[in-house]
Amino acid sequence: MEKTKELQQVEEQFQTFQILDEEGNVVNEEAMPELSDDELKELMTRMVYTRIWDQRAISLNRQGRLGFYAPVAGQEASMIGSQYALEKQDWILPGYRDIPQIHYHGVPLDQAFLWSRGHFKGGQMPEGVRVMMPQIIIGAQITQTAGVAMGLKKNKEDAVAITYTGDGGASQGDFYEGMNFAGAFNSPAIFVVQNNRFAISVPVEQQSAAKTIAQKAVAAGIHGVQVDGMDLLAVYAVTKEARQRGLDGNGPTLIETLTYRYGPHTMAGDDPTRYRTSEEDDEWEKKDPLVRFRKFLEDKNLWSEEDEDKVVEQAKEDIKAAIKKADSVPKQKVTDLIEIMGEELPVNLQEQMEEYKEKESK
Amino acid sequence: MAQMTMIQAITDAMRNELKNDEKVLVFGEDVGLNGGVFRATEGLQKEFGEERVFDTPLAESGIGGLSAGLSVTGFRSVMEIQFFGFVFETFDAIAAQMARMRYRSGGTYHAPVTIRSPFGGGVKTPELHADSLEGLMAQSPGIKVVIPSTPYDAKGLLISAIRDNDPVVFLEHMKLYRSFREEVPEEEYTLPLGKADVKREGSDITIVTYGAMVHTSLKAADELEKDGISAEVIDLRTVSPIDIDTIIESVEKTNRAIVVQEAQKQAGVAASVVAEINDRAILSLEAPVLRVTAPDTVFPFATAEDIWLPSSKDVVSRAKEVINF
């Protein structure tokens, strides 16, 4: 397809924003976010922890001790960098892969595991933790975010709503509607598209002829930015800026993070070797967000092998304890499921409640 | 008391709730300054301001998502879908999101949303305005579906719907909007959701119905009376959940029943009513429970409505079939 001048001009406006290169060098000093040494270490801790969590989750899934699981290795910078830019009062509307973000926003590990297994307690978000349950319908979280952001604005809260989808999700109608609503109502929303290049087996090039996903913000008349999603500092910086934009009354932002998942789409039998080359995997492994951030911190004498080992041990220990805790949760009963259907049960469910109470008492 | 059309009663209910609860929001396409395409929200924006009553972009799914999102920040949305034939655009937001919000979150969140929408034939609307799609909603766990047939019912049921802490689909039959006036109290009152109303008492046959077919059935009951047949007309008012007790009580008295709906035979909720009667009162039945419905085609082109929509004649003839079984 030959590109018109107009199209080229649009594309030029969406250059990839980067702060750390693959070697851990700061290539954009001016954009460097203000983070203390302790905060930088905390961020690395979270990325290492999440990588271990991912490895353990895959293995626990294979053992049948976890259910649905969508791997996250490779996307740590995109997930953790963006969540770290939030405040406690901000709302997160995650997709099904976005478990690390809601964990660091306050959802305990054992609850994430219950959600994975398919237990109603997995969705019972702790009081005061402003997260929705992981969304399975790709795009639904986007229109809902427009609603949450509108509510925050109406309540005059100093808070934003952030949501996540993938590159495939950017083809959904709800993706456009959600961004467009937030734009039309000038609501404090942040839409993050984690472009990991594949929607299951379909490469991003087959989703759209648009060169970037960030430029889709133009259709909503809102700010859009493409960022190196393997660069934690860059993701943090653009999210922080988007948050301020929302709070200042300057509307929503679309952030496209260029990232990669090293593992399969989910643990439900997806085999990425069918649609990805090993060359591609190798190329993206060089961009590993942990590798470059580790180098960056080591250069500043803020990180050591010992630090890392400590995090790894801690993660393994926590996961073991969390799985044990999840195991101890009582099994679900049909009466439990009926109970949570409505504030007041309709007559059909009242009847069925009695029926199942009887059945469960035997 | 005031003489009100159904549309006025609906406006009155929304005005009451906007006044009563500052968290109530009314929004949709053209509901603000314009006052709605049927004047249902007439004057509400002027009275309560643009923060409370406002227009949205033209996107039903977005409107549904907006309502679901507003719910978790403490708002009580009264969203309008301009015509219920457009529900397909927002089916996920209603049936897969709001309806499941409480369940998915194990009770942490809930969606106190009222989805108002006009539907119904007999006024020669263009394509996909008049379709009866209540059956789709009635099959979705987690939603109540309310269909009033009178101004009095409309006001009391809509106030209840707005106050309900779970999603309610509130379907307003276009032909009933202004077809007659009725005494409606000016003060607030509520009618319980899930409760049917006996619109006419009778002893020979029970006619279970809802929406515009309530009036069609009442007309049929007048006809039947001339032939010495006493029909009891039950207006379901809520089609999900169905008020089984009122129906069974009536059937046990009359021993005969028909179910009348405007929707196609394969749609609506008539089959559910028949099944409930079969389950619970078969020993009282002198004849099978038959249905009056539209044919199983797509909703008719406007000029074919008269031959397609169920009429009082259809009701009379089906009732006699049951009586003479």
XYZ file of C-alpha atoms in Angstrom:
687
model
C 0.000 0.000 0.000
C 1.473 3.313 -1.028
C 1.182 5.863 1.734
C -0.232 9.282 1.066
C 1.483 12.347 2.435
C -1.371 12.817 4.901
C -0.927 9.320 6.282
C 2.845 9.712 6.573
C 2.360 12.968 8.448
C 0.042 11.290 10.931
C 2.415 8.386 11.499
C 5.353 10.724 12.104
C 3.559 12.138 15.102
C 3.666 8.787 16.893
C 7.355 8.071 17.399
C 8.311 5.544 20.072
C 9.090 7.200 23.375
C 12.071 5.688 25.175
C 14.238 6.516 28.190
C 16.383 3.408 28.643
C 17.886 1.572 25.724
C 18.527 -2.175 25.607
C 21.891 -1.757 27.318
C 20.382 0.142 30.213
C 21.709 3.513 29.049
C 19.647 6.612 29.556
C 18.945 7.967 26.084
C 16.484 10.644 27.104
C 17.811 12.346 30.222
C 15.312 15.179 29.924
C 12.340 12.840 30.293
C 13.825 11.005 33.287
C 11.066 10.612 35.910
C 11.790 11.612 39.477
C 12.169 8.372 41.386
C 14.157 7.856 44.586
C 16.726 5.075 44.913
C 14.296 3.143 47.076
C 11.547 3.501 44.489
C 13.855 2.333 41.713
C 14.762 -0.715 43.768
C 11.118 -1.380 44.543
C 10.316 -1.320 40.839
C 13.055 -3.842 40.081
C 11.861 -5.963 42.988
C 8.372 -6.039 41.525
C 9.588 -6.957 38.049
C 11.735 -9.830 39.316
C 8.925 -10.969 41.624
C 6.466 -10.953 38.740
C 8.814 -12.921 36.493
C 9.112 -15.603 39.173
C 5.364 -15.501 39.768
C 4.835 -16.088 36.044
C 7.229 -19.056 36.019
C 5.591 -20.548 39.105
C 2.085 -19.931 37.766
C 2.888 -21.764 34.540
C 4.255 -24.675 36.483
C 1.351 -24.701 38.967
C -1.027 -24.625 36.015
C 0.726 -27.654 34.511
C 0.360 -29.454 37.817
C -3.341 -28.643 37.775
C -3.035 -26.456 40.838
C -4.067 -23.326 38.910
C -6.720 -22.920 36.236
C -6.919 -20.194 33.633
C -3.618 -18.390 33.298
C -2.392 -15.861 30.734
C 1.423 -15.574 30.931
C 2.995 -12.149 31.491
C 6.760 -12.674 31.101
C 8.084 -9.902 28.871
C 5.354 -7.459 29.815
C 6.655 -6.596 33.305
C 7.726 -3.066 32.401
C 4.445 -2.325 30.691
C 2.372 -3.663 33.570
C 4.404 -2.614 36.588
C 5.655 0.698 35.226
C 2.130 1.874 34.472
C 0.630 0.687 37.773
C 3.410 2.331 39.766
C 2.397 5.705 38.349
C -1.033 5.362 39.985
C -2.297 6.347 43.393
C -4.404 4.237 45.723
C -7.571 6.179 44.815
C -7.226 5.365 41.104
C -9.366 2.639 39.577
C -7.940 -0.232 37.532
C -10.102 -2.102 35.015
C -7.867 -4.995 34.014
C -8.081 -7.408 31.132
C -7.554 -11.104 31.776
C -3.756 -10.849 31.513
C -3.476 -7.869 33.834
C -3.229 -9.652 37.161
C 0.120 -8.134 38.269
C -1.337 -4.612 38.116
C -4.277 -5.440 40.374
C -1.972 -7.367 42.710
C 0.234 -4.327 43.214
C -2.892 -2.241 43.671
C -3.910 -4.391 46.633
C -5.314 -7.750 45.517
C -3.547 -10.545 47.451
C -1.860 -13.378 45.585
C -4.124 -16.057 47.009
C -7.120 -14.219 45.645
C -5.522 -13.998 42.199
C -5.061 -17.756 42.405
C -8.703 -18.286 43.340
C -9.712 -16.203 40.322
C -7.474 -18.386 38.165
C -9.079 -21.537 39.524
C -12.604 -20.198 39.127
C -13.914 -19.503 42.611
C -16.306 -16.694 43.441
C -14.049 -15.467 46.209
C -11.497 -14.640 43.500
C -13.720 -11.775 42.428
C -14.433 -10.426 45.923
C -12.130 -7.459 45.828
C -10.820 -6.335 49.228
C -12.481 -3.261 50.653
C -10.915 -0.022 49.477
C -8.949 -1.698 46.701
C -10.217 0.015 43.595
C -10.006 -2.685 40.983
C -12.556 -4.498 38.892
C -12.424 -8.207 38.229
C -10.261 -9.227 35.238
C -12.365 -8.760 32.128
C -12.784 -11.651 29.736
C -14.845 -9.825 27.110
C -12.172 -7.987 25.180
C -13.165 -4.326 24.985
C -15.858 -4.258 27.687
C -13.360 -2.815 30.152
C -12.780 0.121 27.808
C -16.360 1.449 27.759
C -16.652 0.758 31.502
C -13.529 2.809 32.108
C -15.236 5.745 30.424
C -18.014 5.311 33.003
C -15.709 4.987 36.011
C -13.719 8.036 34.886
C -16.940 10.023 34.462
C -18.024 8.968 37.963
C -14.697 10.056 39.471
C -15.028 13.424 37.763
C -18.621 13.858 38.931
C -17.567 12.956 42.475
C -14.754 15.538 42.161
C -12.208 12.951 43.202
C -8.505 13.431 42.649
C -8.306 10.146 40.775
C -8.227 8.528 37.350
C -9.421 5.267 35.831
C -6.924 3.140 33.919
C -7.631 0.140 31.747
C -5.654 -2.301 29.674
C -6.212 -4.227 26.507
C -4.026 -5.870 23.887
C -3.247 -5.155 20.247
C -6.094 -7.390 19.107
C -8.482 -5.586 21.454
C -7.835 -2.340 19.616
C -9.947 -3.740 16.761
C -13.075 -3.989 18.918
C -15.942 -1.532 18.660
C -15.910 -1.028 22.420
C -12.302 0.123 22.206
C -13.276 3.022 19.972
C -16.511 3.752 21.812
C -14.818 3.839 25.197
C -12.077 6.215 24.086
C -14.553 8.361 22.210
C -16.909 8.637 25.193
C -14.073 9.546 27.550
C -12.959 12.160 25.036
C -16.432 13.610 24.498
C -16.985 13.861 28.277
C -13.408 14.952 28.943
C -13.036 12.288 31.608
C -9.829 11.337 33.460
C -9.190 7.975 31.793
C -6.026 6.212 30.676
C -6.318 3.544 28.002
C -3.288 1.299 27.763
C -2.865 -0.967 24.767
C -0.195 -3.533 25.444
C 0.889 -4.344 21.957
C 2.662 -7.688 22.279
C 2.418 -8.157 18.507
C 0.083 -11.150 18.641
C -3.567 -11.745 19.430
C -3.271 -15.473 20.017
C -1.871 -16.398 16.585
C -2.808 -13.299 14.615
C 0.000 -10.761 14.139
C -0.759 -7.099 14.720
C -0.311 -6.370 11.005
C -3.478 -8.360 10.383
C -5.467 -6.314 12.870
C -5.137 -3.017 11.071
C -3.337 -1.143 8.330
C -2.545 1.583 10.867
C 1.179 1.724 11.546
C 0.695 2.433 15.242
C -2.134 1.776 17.657
C -1.382 5.054 19.419
C -2.615 6.972 16.370
C -6.084 5.554 16.930
C -6.365 8.245 19.613
C -6.802 10.679 16.729
C -10.207 9.151 15.976
C -11.334 10.100 19.485
C -9.612 13.485 19.402
C -7.497 12.603 22.428
C -3.789 12.465 23.200
C -2.007 9.310 22.081
C 1.522 8.134 22.713
C 3.559 5.118 21.696
C 6.125 3.980 24.224
C 8.808 1.325 24.434
C 6.897 -1.160 26.537
C 10.074 -2.994 27.534
C 11.350 0.203 29.160
C 9.979 0.567 32.657
C 11.030 4.194 33.081
C 9.403 5.249 29.816
C 6.142 3.468 30.647
C 6.143 4.990 34.125
C 6.809 8.488 32.764
C 4.052 8.482 30.143
C 1.510 7.011 32.556
C 2.376 9.589 35.200
C 1.944 12.321 32.609
C -1.354 10.850 31.400
C -2.606 10.740 34.980
C -1.760 14.413 35.488
C -3.434 15.255 32.176
C -6.621 13.623 33.414
C -6.492 15.317 36.808
C -5.858 18.697 35.188
C -9.109 18.344 33.279
C -7.355 17.762 29.977
C -9.038 14.486 29.192
C -8.029 10.910 28.514
C -4.849 9.466 27.012
C -4.198 6.419 24.874
C -0.860 4.751 25.605
C 0.462 2.049 23.315
C 3.210 -0.008 24.932
C 5.351 -1.991 22.500
C 6.001 -5.224 24.300
C 6.171 -8.994 23.888
C 5.017 -12.069 25.708
C 7.700 -14.706 25.917
C 5.203 -17.429 26.683
C 2.031 -18.701 25.054
C -1.213 -16.694 24.835
C -2.712 -18.727 27.674
C -1.998 -22.068 29.282
C -5.030 -23.588 27.567
C -3.034 -25.355 24.879
C -1.692 -22.439 22.832
C 1.588 -23.244 21.075
C 3.384 -20.067 19.931
C 5.880 -21.984 17.787
C 3.054 -22.417 15.285
C 2.954 -18.702 14.538
C 6.193 -17.167 15.849
C 9.765 -17.707 14.720
C 12.592 -18.348 17.146
C 14.424 -15.400 15.547
C 11.599 -13.154 16.632
C 11.701 -14.568 20.161
C 15.493 -14.040 20.324
C 15.200 -10.490 19.089
C 12.683 -9.621 21.786
C 14.616 -11.402 24.491
C 17.407 -8.916 23.908
C 14.888 -6.235 24.820
C 13.986 -7.914 28.119
C 12.797 -5.220 30.519
C 14.533 -6.913 33.453
C 17.896 -7.074 31.715
C 18.088 -3.393 30.878
C 16.713 -2.165 34.178
C 19.085 -4.461 36.053
C 22.024 -2.956 34.146
C 20.741 0.532 34.827
C 20.506 -0.154 38.572
C 23.826 -2.003 38.740
C 25.514 0.976 37.123
C 24.079 3.080 39.937
C 25.171 0.491 42.514
C 21.541 -0.023 43.502
C 21.196 -3.690 42.622
C 23.203 -6.831 43.225
C 22.899 -10.541 42.629
C 22.217 -10.865 46.313
C 19.301 -8.437 46.100
C 17.875 -10.413 43.249
C 18.241 -13.776 44.979
C 16.413 -12.383 47.966
C 13.481 -11.339 45.803
C 13.382 -14.711 44.075
C 13.282 -16.537 47.394
C 10.634 -14.217 48.769
C 8.461 -14.681 45.670
C 8.682 -18.458 45.843
C 7.850 -18.445 49.522
C 4.881 -16.081 49.083
C 3.485 -18.107 46.213
C 3.724 -21.307 48.196
C 1.881 -19.704 51.097
C -0.723 -18.169 48.798
C -1.467 -21.460 47.086
C -1.830 -23.079 50.484
C -4.220 -20.336 51.525
C -6.218 -20.748 48.322
C -6.399 -24.498 48.975
C -7.940 -23.858 52.384
C -10.878 -21.873 51.013
C -14.110 -23.883 51.285
C -15.517 -25.368 48.091
C -18.333 -23.508 46.387
C -21.915 -24.583 46.838
C -24.803 -23.823 44.504
C -26.443 -21.935 47.372
C -23.366 -19.652 47.487
C -23.815 -18.914 43.783
C -27.516 -18.218 44.204
C -26.818 -15.954 47.159
C -24.670 -13.550 45.113
C -27.129 -13.165 42.233
C -29.018 -10.197 43.608
C -29.634 -8.056 46.631
C -33.045 -9.649 46.933
C -33.531 -13.000 45.318
C -36.285 -13.242 42.711
C -38.945 -15.872 43.297
C -37.387 -18.471 40.985
C -34.086 -18.269 42.842
C -35.781 -18.333 46.247
C -37.333 -21.603 45.194
C -34.082 -23.004 43.821
C -32.280 -21.907 46.983
C -34.541 -24.161 49.027
C -34.079 -26.983 46.551
C -30.274 -26.807 46.755
C -30.208 -26.277 50.507
C -32.039 -29.565 50.769
C -29.658 -31.225 48.319
C -26.584 -29.867 50.112
C -27.813 -31.018 53.514
C -27.763 -34.651 52.413
C -54.329 12.733 41.381
C -53.860 13.783 37.790
C -54.888 12.398 34.458
C -51.693 11.180 32.819
C -50.658 9.350 29.704
C -48.120 6.574 30.181
C -45.324 8.781 28.864
C -46.211 11.504 31.360
C -46.246 8.975 34.164
C -42.800 7.806 33.083
C -41.440 11.363 33.062
C -43.007 11.903 36.459
C -41.292 8.815 37.865
C -37.894 9.990 36.615
C -38.487 13.497 37.960
C -39.385 11.994 41.307
C -36.221 9.909 41.452
C -33.933 12.694 40.199
C -35.305 14.795 43.054
C -35.191 11.982 45.568
C -31.616 10.777 44.998
C -28.786 12.993 43.788
C -26.928 9.924 42.522
C -29.596 9.262 39.878
C -28.421 10.139 36.360
C -30.552 10.104 33.209
C -28.770 9.803 29.885
C -28.928 8.497 26.347
C -29.276 9.739 22.788
C -31.283 12.988 22.609
C -32.642 12.748 26.146
C -31.205 16.086 27.268
C -32.154 19.385 25.668
C -34.419 17.614 23.208
C -36.340 15.840 25.961
C -36.204 12.481 24.230
C -37.591 11.354 20.894
C -40.906 10.588 22.661
C -40.674 13.496 25.158
C -40.122 10.988 27.980
C -37.395 13.180 29.502
C -39.062 16.492 28.620
C -37.982 19.307 30.932
C -35.722 17.125 33.071
C -32.444 18.635 31.929
C -33.790 22.134 32.501
C -34.914 21.208 35.984
C -31.916 19.136 37.110
C -29.035 20.407 34.963
C -26.637 18.917 32.442
C -24.693 17.062 35.120
C -27.726 14.923 35.913
C -29.565 14.633 32.586
C -27.385 14.515 29.507
C -26.927 13.385 25.930
C -24.362 10.806 24.904
C -22.571 10.012 21.665
C -24.516 7.702 19.358
C -23.230 4.345 20.544
C -25.422 1.969 22.538
C -22.554 -0.211 23.728
C -20.769 2.864 25.024
C -23.920 3.906 26.866
C -24.125 0.480 28.502
C -20.448 0.540 29.464
C -20.881 4.027 30.867
C -23.706 2.800 33.119
C -21.723 -0.194 34.331
C -18.702 2.004 35.087
C -20.746 4.690 36.811
C -22.178 1.995 39.085
C -18.911 1.316 40.873
C -18.453 5.018 41.586
C -21.807 5.153 43.348
C -24.181 6.371 40.653
C -27.621 5.062 39.789
C -27.982 5.214 36.023
C -31.249 5.462 34.136
C -29.985 4.900 30.618
C -32.142 4.998 27.530
C -31.816 2.864 24.426
C -33.703 4.876 21.844
C -35.463 1.791 20.432
C -35.083 -1.694 21.838
C -34.270 -3.093 18.410
C -30.885 -1.442 18.989
C -30.208 -3.577 22.057
C -28.027 -5.935 20.037
C -25.342 -3.235 20.030
C -25.264 -3.237 23.816
C -26.210 -6.804 24.620
C -22.817 -7.520 26.157
C -22.960 -4.435 28.382
C -26.359 -5.472 29.736
C -26.486 -9.267 29.751
C -22.801 -10.074 30.203
C -21.632 -7.148 32.290
C -24.258 -5.394 34.434
C -26.335 -8.529 34.911
C -23.287 -10.381 36.222
C -21.609 -7.591 38.157
C -22.778 -8.712 41.605
C -22.093 -12.381 40.904
C -18.679 -11.895 39.308
C -17.535 -9.828 42.250
C -19.037 -12.143 44.844
C -21.226 -9.276 46.011
C -18.477 -6.622 46.151
C -19.981 -4.540 43.353
C -23.462 -4.205 41.951
C -25.079 -2.364 39.063
C -28.134 -0.320 40.074
C -28.972 0.487 36.460
C -32.369 0.958 34.839
C -32.393 0.454 31.092
C -35.404 2.264 29.647
C -36.381 1.517 26.097
C -39.403 1.810 23.823
C -40.599 -1.114 21.711
C -43.796 -2.514 20.276
C -45.823 -2.600 17.088
C -48.913 -0.936 15.786
C -47.474 2.487 15.056
C -45.822 1.706 11.706
C -42.257 2.413 12.715
C -39.330 1.721 10.383
C -37.262 -1.441 10.639
C -35.985 -2.696 14.036
C -37.861 -0.170 16.158
C -40.805 -2.274 17.286
C -39.397 -5.771 17.796
C -40.354 -7.565 21.012
C -37.020 -8.766 22.374
C -37.936 -9.147 26.032
C -37.423 -12.900 25.701
C -33.686 -12.404 25.170
C -33.447 -10.381 28.343
C -35.678 -12.729 30.316
C -33.205 -15.536 29.541
C -30.291 -13.619 31.035
C -29.745 -14.398 34.735
C -29.232 -11.300 36.850
C -31.694 -8.924 35.157
C -35.302 -8.160 35.890
C -37.522 -7.285 32.948
C -40.498 -5.001 33.519
C -43.202 -4.144 30.960
C -45.994 -1.834 32.150
C -49.290 -1.510 30.323
C -50.892 1.449 32.120
C -49.805 4.923 33.284
C -50.382 3.975 36.935
C -48.284 0.821 36.686
C -45.588 2.601 34.663
C -44.914 5.203 37.364
C -44.918 2.845 40.329
C -42.861 0.210 38.540
C -40.318 2.701 37.188
C -39.703 4.179 40.638
C -39.202 0.639 41.951
C -36.920 -0.183 39.015
C -34.727 2.856 39.645
C -34.504 2.046 43.359
C -33.653 -1.602 42.729
C -29.974 -2.254 43.393
C -29.640 -4.666 40.480
C -30.180 -4.022 36.757
C -33.740 -3.708 35.483
C -34.758 -3.565 31.833
C -37.852 -1.353 31.626
C -39.638 -1.730 28.291
C -42.168 0.866 27.220
C -44.677 -0.059 24.531
C -44.826 2.754 21.977
C -48.473 2.211 21.199
C -49.320 2.704 24.872
C -47.363 5.943 25.323
C -50.316 8.211 24.563
C -53.195 5.910 23.727
C -55.147 6.714 26.909
C -55.044 8.662 30.163
C -55.498 7.356 33.650
C -55.580 8.720 37.181
C -52.041 8.692 38.519
C -51.142 9.946 42.009
C -48.855 12.960 41.886
C -46.973 11.855 44.972
C -44.465 9.010 44.878
C -45.496 5.403 45.212
C -43.936 2.113 44.280
C -45.229 -1.148 42.885
C -43.352 -4.356 43.653
C -41.281 -5.828 40.818
C -42.113 -9.443 40.056
C -45.778 -9.049 40.956
C -48.533 -9.561 38.382
C -51.840 -7.728 38.492
C -55.292 -9.143 37.817
C -56.709 -6.564 35.423
C -60.060 -8.287 35.119
C -61.529 -11.003 37.251
C -63.154 -14.003 35.636
C -64.050 -17.619 36.299
C -63.925 -19.599 33.023
C -60.464 -19.018 31.574
C -57.227 -17.273 32.554
C -55.550 -15.037 30.020
C -51.930 -14.358 30.983
C -50.434 -11.455 29.046
C -48.306 -8.269 29.151
C -47.609 -5.047 27.273
C -50.032 -3.901 24.589
C -51.588 -7.368 24.582
C -53.127 -6.584 27.979
C -55.499 -4.196 26.223
C -56.009 -6.573 23.321
C -56.879 -9.275 25.858
C -59.230 -6.990 27.813
C -61.040 -6.214 24.578
C -61.222 -9.944 23.857
C -62.573 -10.538 27.355
C -65.407 -8.098 26.609
C -66.182 -10.057 23.439
C -66.058 -13.364 25.276
C -68.428 -12.055 27.912
C -71.036 -11.489 25.214
C -70.828 -15.224 24.568
C -71.150 -15.972 28.250
C -67.465 -16.728 28.828
C -65.890 -15.093 31.864
C -62.182 -14.437 31.283
C -59.687 -13.447 33.967
C -56.925 -11.224 32.556
C -53.577 -11.278 34.320
C -51.066 -8.581 33.429
C -47.635 -9.993 34.229
C -46.108 -6.476 34.562
C -42.745 -8.159 35.199
C -41.812 -10.821 32.647
C -38.694 -11.878 34.534
C -39.122 -13.132 37.160
C -42.671 -14.313 36.470
C -45.201 -14.083 39.305
C -46.039 -17.768 39.373
C -48.304 -17.634 42.443
C -50.811 -15.230 40.895
C -50.982 -17.303 37.713
C -51.384 -20.634 39.478
C -54.028 -19.279 41.827
C -56.022 -18.105 38.827
C -55.579 -21.328 36.839
C -56.657 -23.398 39.818
C -59.853 -21.363 39.819
C -60.590 -21.259 36.068
C -58.995 -24.612 35.060
C -58.177 -23.187 31.656
C -55.549 -20.778 30.372
C -54.030 -19.121 27.363
C -50.932 -16.944 27.159
C -50.971 -13.914 24.892
C -47.867 -12.100 23.665
C -46.994 -9.763 20.816
C -43.652 -11.483 20.220
C -43.171 -14.360 17.813
C -44.069 -17.839 19.039
C -40.399 -18.815 19.400
C -39.660 -15.603 21.315
C -41.203 -13.733 24.255
C -41.929 -15.490 27.546
C -45.172 -17.374 26.774
C -43.417 -20.751 26.624
C -42.082 -20.194 30.152
C -45.546 -19.406 31.456
C -46.958 -22.555 29.846
C -44.160 -24.649 31.324
C -44.729 -23.240 34.814
C -48.466 -23.998 34.608
C -47.741 -27.524 33.370
C -45.270 -28.039 36.212
C -47.512 -26.757 38.951
C -51.162 -27.046 38.010
C -51.581 -29.805 35.461
C -54.166 -31.537 37.632
C -56.307 -28.406 37.523
C -56.260 -28.151 33.747
C -59.320 -29.118 31.704
C -57.465 -28.335 28.481
C -53.911 -27.643 27.287
C -52.545 -24.144 27.746
C -52.430 -22.552 24.293
C -50.604 -19.482 23.093
C -51.513 -16.427 21.051
C -48.383 -15.036 19.450
C -47.081 -13.479 16.276
C -45.803 -15.779 13.529
C -42.136 -16.807 13.569
C -41.027 -14.363 10.910
C -38.956 -11.198 11.192
C -41.047 -8.285 12.489
C -43.285 -7.162 9.589
C -42.795 -4.369 7.106
C -44.878 -1.449 8.383
C -47.861 -1.954 6.103
C -48.142 -5.609 7.118
C -48.458 -4.931 10.854
C -52.250 -5.288 10.888
C -52.216 -8.796 9.466
C -49.221 -9.857 11.550
C -49.739 -8.565 15.092
C -51.987 -10.666 17.319
C -55.481 -9.172 17.569
C -58.377 -9.446 20.004
C -60.027 -11.731 17.434
C -57.062 -14.091 17.693
C -57.416 -14.065 21.468
C -61.169 -14.757 21.312
C -60.724 -17.611 18.898
C -57.879 -19.200 20.896
C -59.851 -18.831 24.136
C -62.833 -20.585 22.556
C -60.564 -23.335 21.296
C -59.507 -23.967 24.895
C -63.052 -23.674 26.235
C -64.330 -26.161 23.626
C -61.372 -28.520 23.925
